[in-house]
PDB file of C-alpha atoms in Angstrom:
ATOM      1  CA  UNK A   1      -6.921  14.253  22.514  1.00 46.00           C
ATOM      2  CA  UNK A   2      -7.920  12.108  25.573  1.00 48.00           C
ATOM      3  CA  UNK A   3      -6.984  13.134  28.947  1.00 51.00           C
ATOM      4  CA  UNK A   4      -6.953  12.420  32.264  1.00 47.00           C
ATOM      5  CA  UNK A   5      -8.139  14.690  34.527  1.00 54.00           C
ATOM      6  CA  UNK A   6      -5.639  13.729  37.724  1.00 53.00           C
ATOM      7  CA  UNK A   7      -1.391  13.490  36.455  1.00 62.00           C
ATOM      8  CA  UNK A   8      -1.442  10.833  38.881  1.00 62.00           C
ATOM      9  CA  UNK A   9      -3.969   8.596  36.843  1.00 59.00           C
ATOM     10  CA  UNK A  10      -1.683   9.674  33.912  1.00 61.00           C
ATOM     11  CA  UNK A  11       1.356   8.150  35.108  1.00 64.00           C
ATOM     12  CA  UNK A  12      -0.805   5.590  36.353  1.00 65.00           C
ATOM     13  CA  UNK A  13      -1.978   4.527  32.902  1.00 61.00           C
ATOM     14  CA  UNK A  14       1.218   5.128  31.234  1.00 58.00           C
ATOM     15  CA  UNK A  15       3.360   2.638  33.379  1.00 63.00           C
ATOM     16  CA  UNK A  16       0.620  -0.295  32.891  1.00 63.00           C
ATOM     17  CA  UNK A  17       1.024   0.136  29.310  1.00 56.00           C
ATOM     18  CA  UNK A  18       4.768  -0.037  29.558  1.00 61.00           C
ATOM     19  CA  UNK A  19       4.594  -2.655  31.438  1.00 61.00           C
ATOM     20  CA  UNK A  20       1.616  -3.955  29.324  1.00 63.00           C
ATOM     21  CA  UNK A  21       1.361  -4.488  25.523  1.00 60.00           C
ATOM     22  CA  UNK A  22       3.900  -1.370  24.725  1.00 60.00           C
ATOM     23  CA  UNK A  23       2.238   1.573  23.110  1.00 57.00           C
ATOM     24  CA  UNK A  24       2.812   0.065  19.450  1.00 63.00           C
ATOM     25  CA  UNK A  25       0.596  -2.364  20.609  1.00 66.00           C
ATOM     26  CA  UNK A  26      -2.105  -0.757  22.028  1.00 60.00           C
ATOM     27  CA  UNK A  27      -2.239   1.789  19.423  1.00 66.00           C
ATOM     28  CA  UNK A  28      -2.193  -1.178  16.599  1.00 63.00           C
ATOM     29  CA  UNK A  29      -5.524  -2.443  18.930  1.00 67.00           C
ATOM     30  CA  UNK A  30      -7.512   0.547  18.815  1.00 65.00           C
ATOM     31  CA  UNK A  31      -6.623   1.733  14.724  1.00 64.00           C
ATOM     32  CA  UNK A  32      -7.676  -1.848  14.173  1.00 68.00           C
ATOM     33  CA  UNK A  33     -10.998  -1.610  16.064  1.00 67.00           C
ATOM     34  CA  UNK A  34     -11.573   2.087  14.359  1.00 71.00           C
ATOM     35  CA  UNK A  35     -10.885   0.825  10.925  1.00 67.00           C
ATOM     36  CA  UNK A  36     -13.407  -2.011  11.347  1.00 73.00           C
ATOM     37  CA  UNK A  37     -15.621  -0.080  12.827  1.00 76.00           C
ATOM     38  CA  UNK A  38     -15.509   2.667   9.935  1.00 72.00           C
ATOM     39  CA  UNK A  39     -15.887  -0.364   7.600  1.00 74.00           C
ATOM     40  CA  UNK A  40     -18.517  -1.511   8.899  1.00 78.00           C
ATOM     41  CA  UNK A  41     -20.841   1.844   8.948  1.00 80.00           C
ATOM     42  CA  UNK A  42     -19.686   2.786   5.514  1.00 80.00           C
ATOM     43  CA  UNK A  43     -20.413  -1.316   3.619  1.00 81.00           C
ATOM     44  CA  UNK A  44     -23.902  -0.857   5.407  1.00 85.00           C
ATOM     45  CA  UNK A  45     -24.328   2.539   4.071  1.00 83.00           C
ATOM     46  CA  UNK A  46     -22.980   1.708   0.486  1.00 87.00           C
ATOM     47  CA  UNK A  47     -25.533  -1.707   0.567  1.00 88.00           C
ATOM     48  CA  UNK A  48     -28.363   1.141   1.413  1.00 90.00           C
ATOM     49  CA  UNK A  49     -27.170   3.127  -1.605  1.00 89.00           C
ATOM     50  CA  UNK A  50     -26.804  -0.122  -4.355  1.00 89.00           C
ATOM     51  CA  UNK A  51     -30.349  -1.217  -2.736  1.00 90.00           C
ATOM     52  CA  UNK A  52     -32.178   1.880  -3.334  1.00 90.00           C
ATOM     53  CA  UNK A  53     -31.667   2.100  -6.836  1.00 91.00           C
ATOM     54  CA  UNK A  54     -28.905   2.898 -10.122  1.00 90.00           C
ATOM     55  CA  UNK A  55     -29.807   6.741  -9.445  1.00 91.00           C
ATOM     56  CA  UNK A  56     -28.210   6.626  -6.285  1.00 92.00           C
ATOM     57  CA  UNK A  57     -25.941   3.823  -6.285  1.00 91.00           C
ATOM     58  CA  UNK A  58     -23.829   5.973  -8.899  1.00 92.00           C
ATOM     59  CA  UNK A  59     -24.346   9.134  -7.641  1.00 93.00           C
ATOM     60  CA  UNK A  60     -20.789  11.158  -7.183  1.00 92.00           C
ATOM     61  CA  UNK A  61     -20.975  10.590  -3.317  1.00 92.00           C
ATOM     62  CA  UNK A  62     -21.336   7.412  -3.843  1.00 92.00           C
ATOM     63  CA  UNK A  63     -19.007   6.663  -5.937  1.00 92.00           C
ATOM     64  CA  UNK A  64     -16.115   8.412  -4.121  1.00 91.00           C
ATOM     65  CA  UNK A  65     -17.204   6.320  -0.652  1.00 90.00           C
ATOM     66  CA  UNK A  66     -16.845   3.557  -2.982  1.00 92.00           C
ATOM     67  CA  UNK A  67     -13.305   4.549  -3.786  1.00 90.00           C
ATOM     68  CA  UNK A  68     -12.130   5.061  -0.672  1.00 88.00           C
ATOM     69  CA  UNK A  69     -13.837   2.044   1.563  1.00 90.00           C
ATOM     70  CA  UNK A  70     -12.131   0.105  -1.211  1.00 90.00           C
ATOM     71  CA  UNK A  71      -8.701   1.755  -0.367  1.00 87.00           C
ATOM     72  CA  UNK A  72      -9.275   0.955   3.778  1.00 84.00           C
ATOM     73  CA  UNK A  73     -10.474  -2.649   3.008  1.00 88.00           C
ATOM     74  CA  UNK A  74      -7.221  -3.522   0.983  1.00 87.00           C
ATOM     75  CA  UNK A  75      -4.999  -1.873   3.139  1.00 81.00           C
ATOM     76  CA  UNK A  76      -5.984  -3.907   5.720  1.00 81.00           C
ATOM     77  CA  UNK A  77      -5.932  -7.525   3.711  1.00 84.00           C
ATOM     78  CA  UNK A  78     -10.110  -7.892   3.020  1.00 88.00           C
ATOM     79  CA  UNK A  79      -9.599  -8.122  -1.069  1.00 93.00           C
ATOM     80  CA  UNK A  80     -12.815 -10.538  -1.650  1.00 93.00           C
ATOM     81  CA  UNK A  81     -14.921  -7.704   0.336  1.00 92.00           C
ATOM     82  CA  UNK A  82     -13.285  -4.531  -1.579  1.00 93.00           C
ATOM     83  CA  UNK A  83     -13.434  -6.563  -5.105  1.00 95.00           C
ATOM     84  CA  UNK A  84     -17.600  -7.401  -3.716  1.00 94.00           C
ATOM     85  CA  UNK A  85     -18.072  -3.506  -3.637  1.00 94.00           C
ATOM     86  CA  UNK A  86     -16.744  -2.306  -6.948  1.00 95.00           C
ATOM     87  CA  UNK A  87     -18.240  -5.129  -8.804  1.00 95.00           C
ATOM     88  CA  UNK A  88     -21.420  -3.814  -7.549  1.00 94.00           C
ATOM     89  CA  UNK A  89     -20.589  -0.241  -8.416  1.00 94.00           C
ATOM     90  CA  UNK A  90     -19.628  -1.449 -11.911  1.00 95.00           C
ATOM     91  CA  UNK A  91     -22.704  -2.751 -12.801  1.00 94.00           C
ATOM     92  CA  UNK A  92     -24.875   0.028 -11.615  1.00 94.00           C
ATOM     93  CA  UNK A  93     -22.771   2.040 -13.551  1.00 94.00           C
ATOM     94  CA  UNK A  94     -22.752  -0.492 -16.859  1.00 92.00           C
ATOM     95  CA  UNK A  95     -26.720  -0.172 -16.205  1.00 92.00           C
ATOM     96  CA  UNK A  96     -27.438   3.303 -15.987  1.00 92.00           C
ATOM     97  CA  UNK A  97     -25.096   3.956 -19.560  1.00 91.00           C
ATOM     98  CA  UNK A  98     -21.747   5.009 -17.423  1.00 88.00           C
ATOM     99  CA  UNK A  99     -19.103   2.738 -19.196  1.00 81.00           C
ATOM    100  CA  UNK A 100     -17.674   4.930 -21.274  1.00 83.00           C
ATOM    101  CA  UNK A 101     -16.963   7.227 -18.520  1.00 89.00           C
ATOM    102  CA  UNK A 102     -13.567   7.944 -16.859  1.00 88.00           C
ATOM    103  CA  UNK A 103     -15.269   7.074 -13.327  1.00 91.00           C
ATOM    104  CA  UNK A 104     -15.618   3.768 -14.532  1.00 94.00           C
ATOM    105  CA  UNK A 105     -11.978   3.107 -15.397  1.00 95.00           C
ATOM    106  CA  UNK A 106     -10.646   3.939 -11.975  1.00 94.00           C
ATOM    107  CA  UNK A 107     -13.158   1.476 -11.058  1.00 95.00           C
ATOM    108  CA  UNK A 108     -11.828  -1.369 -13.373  1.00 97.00           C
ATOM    109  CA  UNK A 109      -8.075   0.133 -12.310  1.00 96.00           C
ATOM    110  CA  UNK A 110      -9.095  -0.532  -8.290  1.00 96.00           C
ATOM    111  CA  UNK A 111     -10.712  -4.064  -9.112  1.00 97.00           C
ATOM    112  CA  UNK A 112      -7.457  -4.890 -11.361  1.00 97.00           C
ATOM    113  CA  UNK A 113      -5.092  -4.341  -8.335  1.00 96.00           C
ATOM    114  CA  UNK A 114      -7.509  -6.536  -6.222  1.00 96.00           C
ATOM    115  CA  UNK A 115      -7.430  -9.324  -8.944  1.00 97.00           C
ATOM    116  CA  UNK A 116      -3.677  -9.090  -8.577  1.00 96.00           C
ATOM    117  CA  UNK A 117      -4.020  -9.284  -4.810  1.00 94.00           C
ATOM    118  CA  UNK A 118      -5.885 -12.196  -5.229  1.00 94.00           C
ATOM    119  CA  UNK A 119      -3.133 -13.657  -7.215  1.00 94.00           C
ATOM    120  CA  UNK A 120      -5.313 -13.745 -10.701  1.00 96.00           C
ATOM    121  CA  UNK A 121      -3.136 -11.892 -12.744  1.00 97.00           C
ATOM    122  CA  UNK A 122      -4.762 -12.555 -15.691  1.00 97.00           C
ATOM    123  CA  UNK A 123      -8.211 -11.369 -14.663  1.00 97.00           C
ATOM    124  CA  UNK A 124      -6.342  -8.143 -13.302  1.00 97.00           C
ATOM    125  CA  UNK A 125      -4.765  -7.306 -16.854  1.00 96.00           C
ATOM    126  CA  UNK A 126      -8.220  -7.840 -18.098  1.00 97.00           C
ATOM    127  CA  UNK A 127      -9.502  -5.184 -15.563  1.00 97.00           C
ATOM    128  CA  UNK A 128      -6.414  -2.668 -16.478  1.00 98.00           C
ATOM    129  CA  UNK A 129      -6.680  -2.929 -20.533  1.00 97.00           C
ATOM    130  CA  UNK A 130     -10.458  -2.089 -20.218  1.00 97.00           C
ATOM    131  CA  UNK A 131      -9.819   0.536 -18.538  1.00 97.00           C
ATOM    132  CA  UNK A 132      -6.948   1.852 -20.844  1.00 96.00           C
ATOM    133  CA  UNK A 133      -9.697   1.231 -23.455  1.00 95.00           C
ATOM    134  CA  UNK A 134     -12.150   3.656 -21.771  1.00 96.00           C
ATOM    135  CA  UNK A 135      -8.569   6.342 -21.067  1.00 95.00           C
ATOM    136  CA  UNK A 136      -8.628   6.609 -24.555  1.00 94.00           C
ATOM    137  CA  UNK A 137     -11.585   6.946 -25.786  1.00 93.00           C
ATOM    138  CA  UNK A 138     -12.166   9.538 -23.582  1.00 93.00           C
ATOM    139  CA  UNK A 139      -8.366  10.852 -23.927  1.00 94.00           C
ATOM    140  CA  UNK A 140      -7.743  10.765 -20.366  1.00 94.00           C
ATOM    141  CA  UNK A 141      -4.886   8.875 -20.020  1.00 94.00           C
ATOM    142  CA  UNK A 142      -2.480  11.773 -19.638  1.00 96.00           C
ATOM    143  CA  UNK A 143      -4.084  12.126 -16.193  1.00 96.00           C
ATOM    144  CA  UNK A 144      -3.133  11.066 -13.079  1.00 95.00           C
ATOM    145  CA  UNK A 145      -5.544   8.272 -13.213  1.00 95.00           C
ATOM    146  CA  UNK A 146      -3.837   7.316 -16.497  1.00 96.00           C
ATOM    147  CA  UNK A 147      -0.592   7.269 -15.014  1.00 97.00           C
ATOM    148  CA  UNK A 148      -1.450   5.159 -12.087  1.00 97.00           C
ATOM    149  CA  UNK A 149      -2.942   2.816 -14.336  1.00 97.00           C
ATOM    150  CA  UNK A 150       0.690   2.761 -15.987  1.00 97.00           C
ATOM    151  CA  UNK A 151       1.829   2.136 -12.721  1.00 97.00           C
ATOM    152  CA  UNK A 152      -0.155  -1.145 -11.984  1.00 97.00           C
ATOM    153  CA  UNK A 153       0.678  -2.513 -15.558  1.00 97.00           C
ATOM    154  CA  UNK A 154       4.124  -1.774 -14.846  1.00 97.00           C
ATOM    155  CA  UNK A 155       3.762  -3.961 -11.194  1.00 97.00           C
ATOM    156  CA  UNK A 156       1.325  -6.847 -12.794  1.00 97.00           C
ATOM    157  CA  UNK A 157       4.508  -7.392 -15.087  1.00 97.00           C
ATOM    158  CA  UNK A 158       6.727  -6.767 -12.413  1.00 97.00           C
ATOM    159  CA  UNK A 159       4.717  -9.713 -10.773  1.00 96.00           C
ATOM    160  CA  UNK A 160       4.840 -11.463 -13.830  1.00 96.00           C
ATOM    161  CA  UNK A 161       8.741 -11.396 -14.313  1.00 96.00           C
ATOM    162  CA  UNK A 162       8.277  -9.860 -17.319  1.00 97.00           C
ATOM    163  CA  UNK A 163      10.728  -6.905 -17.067  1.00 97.00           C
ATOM    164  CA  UNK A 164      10.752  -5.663 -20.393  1.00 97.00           C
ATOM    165  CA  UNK A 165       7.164  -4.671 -20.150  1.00 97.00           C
ATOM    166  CA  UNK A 166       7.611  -3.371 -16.695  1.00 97.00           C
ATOM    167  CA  UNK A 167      10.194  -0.849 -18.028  1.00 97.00           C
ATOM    168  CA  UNK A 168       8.218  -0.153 -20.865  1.00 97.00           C
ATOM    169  CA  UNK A 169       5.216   1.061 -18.592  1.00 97.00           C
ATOM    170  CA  UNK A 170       6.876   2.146 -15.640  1.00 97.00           C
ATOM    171  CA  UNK A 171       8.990   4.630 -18.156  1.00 97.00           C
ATOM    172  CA  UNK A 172       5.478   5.172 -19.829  1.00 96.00           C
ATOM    173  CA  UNK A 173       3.741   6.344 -16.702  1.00 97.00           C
ATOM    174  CA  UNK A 174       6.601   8.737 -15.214  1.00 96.00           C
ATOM    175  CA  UNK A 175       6.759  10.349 -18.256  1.00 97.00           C
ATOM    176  CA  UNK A 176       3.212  10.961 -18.101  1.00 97.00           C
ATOM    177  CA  UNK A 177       3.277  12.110 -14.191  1.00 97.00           C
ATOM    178  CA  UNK A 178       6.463  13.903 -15.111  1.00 96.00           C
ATOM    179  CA  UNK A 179       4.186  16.042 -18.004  1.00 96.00           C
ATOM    180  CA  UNK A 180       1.034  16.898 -15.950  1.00 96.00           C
ATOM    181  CA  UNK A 181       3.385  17.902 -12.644  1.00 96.00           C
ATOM    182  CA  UNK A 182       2.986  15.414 -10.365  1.00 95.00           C
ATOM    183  CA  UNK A 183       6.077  13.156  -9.991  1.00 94.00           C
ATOM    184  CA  UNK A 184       7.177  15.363  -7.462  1.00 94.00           C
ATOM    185  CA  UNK A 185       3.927  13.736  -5.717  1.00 95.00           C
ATOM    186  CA  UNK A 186       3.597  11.036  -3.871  1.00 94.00           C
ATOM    187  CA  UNK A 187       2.629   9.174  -7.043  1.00 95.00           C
ATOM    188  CA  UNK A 188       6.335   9.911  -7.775  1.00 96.00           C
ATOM    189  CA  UNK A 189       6.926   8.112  -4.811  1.00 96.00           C
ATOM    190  CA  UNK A 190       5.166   5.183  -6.023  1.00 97.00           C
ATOM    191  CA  UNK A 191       6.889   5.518  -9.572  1.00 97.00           C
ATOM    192  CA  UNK A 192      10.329   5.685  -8.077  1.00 97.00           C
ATOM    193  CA  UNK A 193       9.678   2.520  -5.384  1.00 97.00           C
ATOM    194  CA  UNK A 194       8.570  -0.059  -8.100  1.00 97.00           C
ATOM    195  CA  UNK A 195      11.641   1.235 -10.519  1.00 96.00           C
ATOM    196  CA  UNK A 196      13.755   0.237  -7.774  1.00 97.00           C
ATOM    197  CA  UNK A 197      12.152  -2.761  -7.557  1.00 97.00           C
ATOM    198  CA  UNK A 198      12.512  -3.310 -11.562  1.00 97.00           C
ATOM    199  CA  UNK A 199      16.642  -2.637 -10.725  1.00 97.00           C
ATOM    200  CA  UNK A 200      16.748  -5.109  -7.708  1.00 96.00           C
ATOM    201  CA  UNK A 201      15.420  -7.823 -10.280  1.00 96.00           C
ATOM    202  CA  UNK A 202      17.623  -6.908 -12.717  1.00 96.00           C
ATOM    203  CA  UNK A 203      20.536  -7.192 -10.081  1.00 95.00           C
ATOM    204  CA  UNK A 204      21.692  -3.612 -10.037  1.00 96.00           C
ATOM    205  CA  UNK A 205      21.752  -2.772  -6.603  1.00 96.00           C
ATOM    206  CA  UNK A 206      23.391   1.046  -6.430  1.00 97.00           C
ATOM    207  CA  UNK A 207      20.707   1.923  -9.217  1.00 97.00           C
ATOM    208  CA  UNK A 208      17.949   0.297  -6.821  1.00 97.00           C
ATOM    209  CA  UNK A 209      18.840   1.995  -3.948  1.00 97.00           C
ATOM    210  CA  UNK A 210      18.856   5.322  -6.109  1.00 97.00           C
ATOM    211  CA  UNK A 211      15.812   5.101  -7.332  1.00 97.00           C
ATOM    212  CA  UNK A 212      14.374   3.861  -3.664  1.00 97.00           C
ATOM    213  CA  UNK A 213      16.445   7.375  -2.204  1.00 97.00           C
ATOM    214  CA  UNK A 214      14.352   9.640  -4.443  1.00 97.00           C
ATOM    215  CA  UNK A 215      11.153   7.496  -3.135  1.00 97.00           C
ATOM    216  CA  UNK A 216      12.252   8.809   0.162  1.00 97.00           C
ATOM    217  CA  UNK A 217      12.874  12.140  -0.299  1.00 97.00           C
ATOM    218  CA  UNK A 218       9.064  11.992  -1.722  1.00 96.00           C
ATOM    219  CA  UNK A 219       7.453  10.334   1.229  1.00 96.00           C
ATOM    220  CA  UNK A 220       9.650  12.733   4.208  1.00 96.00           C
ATOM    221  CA  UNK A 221       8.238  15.827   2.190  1.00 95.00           C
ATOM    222  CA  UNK A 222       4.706  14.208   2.175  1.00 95.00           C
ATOM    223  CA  UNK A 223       4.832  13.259   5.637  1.00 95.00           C
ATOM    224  CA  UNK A 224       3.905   9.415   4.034  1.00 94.00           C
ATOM    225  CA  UNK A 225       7.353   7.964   5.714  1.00 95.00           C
ATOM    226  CA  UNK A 226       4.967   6.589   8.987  1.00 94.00           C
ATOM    227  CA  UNK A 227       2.543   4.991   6.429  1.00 93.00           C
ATOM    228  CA  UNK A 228       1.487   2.279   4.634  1.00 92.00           C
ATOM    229  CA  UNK A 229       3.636   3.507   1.587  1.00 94.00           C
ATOM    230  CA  UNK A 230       6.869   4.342   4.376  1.00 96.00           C
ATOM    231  CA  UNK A 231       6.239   0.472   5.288  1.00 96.00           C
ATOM    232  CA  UNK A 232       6.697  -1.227   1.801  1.00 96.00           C
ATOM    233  CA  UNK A 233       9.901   1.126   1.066  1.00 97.00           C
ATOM    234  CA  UNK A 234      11.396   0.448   3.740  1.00 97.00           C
ATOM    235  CA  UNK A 235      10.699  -2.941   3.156  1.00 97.00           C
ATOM    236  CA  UNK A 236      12.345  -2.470  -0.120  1.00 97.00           C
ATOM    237  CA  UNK A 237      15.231  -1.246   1.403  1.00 97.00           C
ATOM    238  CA  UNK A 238      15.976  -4.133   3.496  1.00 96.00           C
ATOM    239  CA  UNK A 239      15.802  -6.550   0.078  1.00 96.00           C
ATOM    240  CA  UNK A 240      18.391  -4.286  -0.796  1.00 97.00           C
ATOM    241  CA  UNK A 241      20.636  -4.056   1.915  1.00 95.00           C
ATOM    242  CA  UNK A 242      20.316  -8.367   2.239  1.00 94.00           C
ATOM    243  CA  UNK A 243      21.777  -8.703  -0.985  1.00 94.00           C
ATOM    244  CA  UNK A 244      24.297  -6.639  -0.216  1.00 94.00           C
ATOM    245  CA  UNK A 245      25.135  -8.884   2.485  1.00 93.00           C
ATOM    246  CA  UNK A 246      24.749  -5.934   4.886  1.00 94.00           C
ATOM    247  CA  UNK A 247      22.165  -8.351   7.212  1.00 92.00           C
ATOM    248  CA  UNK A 248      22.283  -6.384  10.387  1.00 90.00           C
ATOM    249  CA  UNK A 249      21.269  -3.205   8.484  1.00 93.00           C
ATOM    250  CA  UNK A 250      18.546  -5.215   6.660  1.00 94.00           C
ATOM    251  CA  UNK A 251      16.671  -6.574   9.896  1.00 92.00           C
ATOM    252  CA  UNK A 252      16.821  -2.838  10.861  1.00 92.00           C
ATOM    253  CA  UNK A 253      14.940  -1.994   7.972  1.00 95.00           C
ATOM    254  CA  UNK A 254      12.187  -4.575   8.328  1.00 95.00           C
ATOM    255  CA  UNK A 255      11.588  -3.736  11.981  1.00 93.00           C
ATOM    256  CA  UNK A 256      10.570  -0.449  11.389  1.00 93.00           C
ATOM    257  CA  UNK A 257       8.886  -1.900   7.980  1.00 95.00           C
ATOM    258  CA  UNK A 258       6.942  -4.140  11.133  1.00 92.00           C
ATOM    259  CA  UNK A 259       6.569  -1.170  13.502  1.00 90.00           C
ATOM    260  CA  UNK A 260       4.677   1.147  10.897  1.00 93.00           C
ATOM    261  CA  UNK A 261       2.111  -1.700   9.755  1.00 90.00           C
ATOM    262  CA  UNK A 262       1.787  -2.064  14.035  1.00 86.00           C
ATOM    263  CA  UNK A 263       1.017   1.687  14.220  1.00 86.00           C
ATOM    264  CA  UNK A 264      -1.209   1.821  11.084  1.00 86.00           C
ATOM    265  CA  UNK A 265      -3.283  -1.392  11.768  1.00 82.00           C
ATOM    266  CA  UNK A 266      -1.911  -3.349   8.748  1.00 85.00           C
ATOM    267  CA  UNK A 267       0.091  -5.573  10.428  1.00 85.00           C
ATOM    268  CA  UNK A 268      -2.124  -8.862   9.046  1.00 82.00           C
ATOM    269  CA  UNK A 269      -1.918  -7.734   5.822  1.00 87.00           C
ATOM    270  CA  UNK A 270       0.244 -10.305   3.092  1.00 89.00           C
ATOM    271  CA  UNK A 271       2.575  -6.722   2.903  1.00 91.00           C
ATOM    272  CA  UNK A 272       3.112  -7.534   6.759  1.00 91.00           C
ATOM    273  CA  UNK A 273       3.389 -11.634   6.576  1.00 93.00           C
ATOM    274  CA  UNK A 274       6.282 -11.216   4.067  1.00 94.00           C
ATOM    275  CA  UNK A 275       8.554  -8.790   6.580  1.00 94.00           C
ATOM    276  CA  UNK A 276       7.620 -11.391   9.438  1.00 93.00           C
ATOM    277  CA  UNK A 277       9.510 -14.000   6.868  1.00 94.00           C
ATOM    278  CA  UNK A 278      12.419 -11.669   6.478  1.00 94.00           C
ATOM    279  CA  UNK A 279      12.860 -11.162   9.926  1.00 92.00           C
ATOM    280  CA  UNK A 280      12.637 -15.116  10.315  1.00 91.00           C
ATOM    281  CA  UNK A 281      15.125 -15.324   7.707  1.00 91.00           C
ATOM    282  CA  UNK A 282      17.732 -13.182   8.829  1.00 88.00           C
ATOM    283  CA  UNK A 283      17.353 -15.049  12.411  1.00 82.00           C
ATOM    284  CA  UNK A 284      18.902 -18.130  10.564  1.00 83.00           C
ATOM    285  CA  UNK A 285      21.569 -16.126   9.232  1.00 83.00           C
ATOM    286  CA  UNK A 286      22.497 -13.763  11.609  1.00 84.00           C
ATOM    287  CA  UNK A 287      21.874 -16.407  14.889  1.00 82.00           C
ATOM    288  CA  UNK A 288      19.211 -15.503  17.539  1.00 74.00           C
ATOM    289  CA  UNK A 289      20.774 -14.042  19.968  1.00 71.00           C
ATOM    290  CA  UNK A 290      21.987 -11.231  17.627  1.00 71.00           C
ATOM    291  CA  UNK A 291      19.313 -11.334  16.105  1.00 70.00           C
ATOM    292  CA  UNK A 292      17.323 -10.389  19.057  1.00 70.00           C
ATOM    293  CA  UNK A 293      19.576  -8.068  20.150  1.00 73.00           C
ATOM    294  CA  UNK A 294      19.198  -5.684  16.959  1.00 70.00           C
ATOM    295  CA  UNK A 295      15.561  -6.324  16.657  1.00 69.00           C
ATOM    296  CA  UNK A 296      15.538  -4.687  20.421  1.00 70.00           C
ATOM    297  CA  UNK A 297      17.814  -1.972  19.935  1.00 67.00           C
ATOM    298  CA  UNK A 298      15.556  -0.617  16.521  1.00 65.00           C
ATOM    299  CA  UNK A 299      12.452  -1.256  18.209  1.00 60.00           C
ATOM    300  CA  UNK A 300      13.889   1.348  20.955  1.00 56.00           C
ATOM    301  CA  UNK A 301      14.774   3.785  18.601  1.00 57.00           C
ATOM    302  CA  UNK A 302      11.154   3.805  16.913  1.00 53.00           C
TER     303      UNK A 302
END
């Protein structure tokens, strides 16, 4: 960790950022300018890779950078650039005789939840069922690739307002991560957060908030309560506690929903833009100067 060498140009620094930006802030600043940076090297290094050839553009290493500059470009809102990448691996892969393959369905799963980023829903199922295809021919779909491909059926229908099919592969997909031991996971996390989601539609609050407890308990063993994840269920939480009426509780919620996506550098992410509305919301209900006042107290506490 940085230093400085003199405690004097310590307390120095510390009190202009106090008195600056905050450390939230500053800290969303710099994990912003690291994750573009990291971006950037990587999409160079993958374009070197799909330049120079099938061979290496679907090597293993390749693949797996793939994966996970995917993962850091929608976390932080690019879905046309992350969706431009694994398009790219998919046809090397399609070209060299790799369709059939298991690698290729988590491909077609991560382009899916772009499509449904992007708000084409229908062009996301198509991505999902082709890759169920490919899970069963090559009877991997009690995997936990499988069951996170439950998962994001179970959310496109969720998205879709069709609950009966959400159930249907929600239930589908714990089972699965239930049988191969990892619901305990944070995939159980996931699993648990959307079914809450699924009861909040359905208007049954205490089983929502159940379901979002056991979430929870995932994340604080995980140490995933401070991410990404920690932002959306908390999120989650605050739906829950507005429609209980329980507003000042709710605003507490989406603060530190706001304050995580500050500290992780997802804070312009859509995730993000719909706790800013909630917040803006509850200033009609609850009047500003309340308002403010809570929003100030949490934002002390975290």
């Amino acid at each position: 960790e940085a230093e400085a060498s003199v405690k004097q140009d310590r307390n120095r620094i510390l009190n202009i950022i106090r008195a600056g930006p905050g450390f939230d802030k500053l800290n969303s600043v710099v994990v912003k300018h690291l994750q573009h940076w990291m971006v950037s090297s990587s999409e160079a290094y993958l374009q070197e890779c799909f330049a120079s050839g099938d061979a290496r553009a679907t090597a293993p290493s390749t693949l797996k950078l793939c994966r996970r500059v995917n993962n850091l470009l929608r976390n932080m809102g690019h879905f046309k650039s992350a969706a431009a990448i694994v398009e790219q691996a998919l046809e090397a892969c399609h070209r060299v005789g790799m369709g059939e393959q298991a690698t290729v369905a988590e491909l077609l799963r991560q382009l899916g939840i772009l499509r449904r980023k992007q708000k084409d829903l229908e062009a996301a199922e198509r991505a999902f069922m082709e890759a169920w295809r490919i899970h069963e021919v090559t009877d991997t779909l009690e995997t936990p690739d499988g069951a996170l491909l439950m998962l994001e059926l179970g959310i496109t229908s969720l998205e879709r307002n069709d609950l009966q099919s959400a159930h249907t592969a929600l239930v589908g997909g714990k089972a699965i991560a239930k049988k191969i031991g990892v619901l305990d996971g944070n995939l159980g996390g996931l699993f648990y957060r959307h079914h809450s989601t699924l009861h909040l539609m359905l208007g049954n609050l205490d089983e929502a908030e159940k379901e979002l407890q056991n979430a929870q308990s995932v994340y604080e063993r995980t140490g995933h309560m401070g991410s990404p994840a920690g932002a959306n269920l908390q999120m989650c939480m605050g739906r829950i506690r507005h429609q209980r009426g329980e507003l000042t509780e709710a605003l507490k919620c989406y603060v530190r929903a706001q304050r995580i996506r500050e500290r992780t550098g997802t804070s312009e992410t859509p995730e993000a833009q719909e706790v800013k509305r909630c917040i803006n919301t509850l200033e009609v209900e609850l009047g500003s100067e309340l308002h403010n006042r809570i929003i100030s107290q949490a934002s002390h506490r975290n």
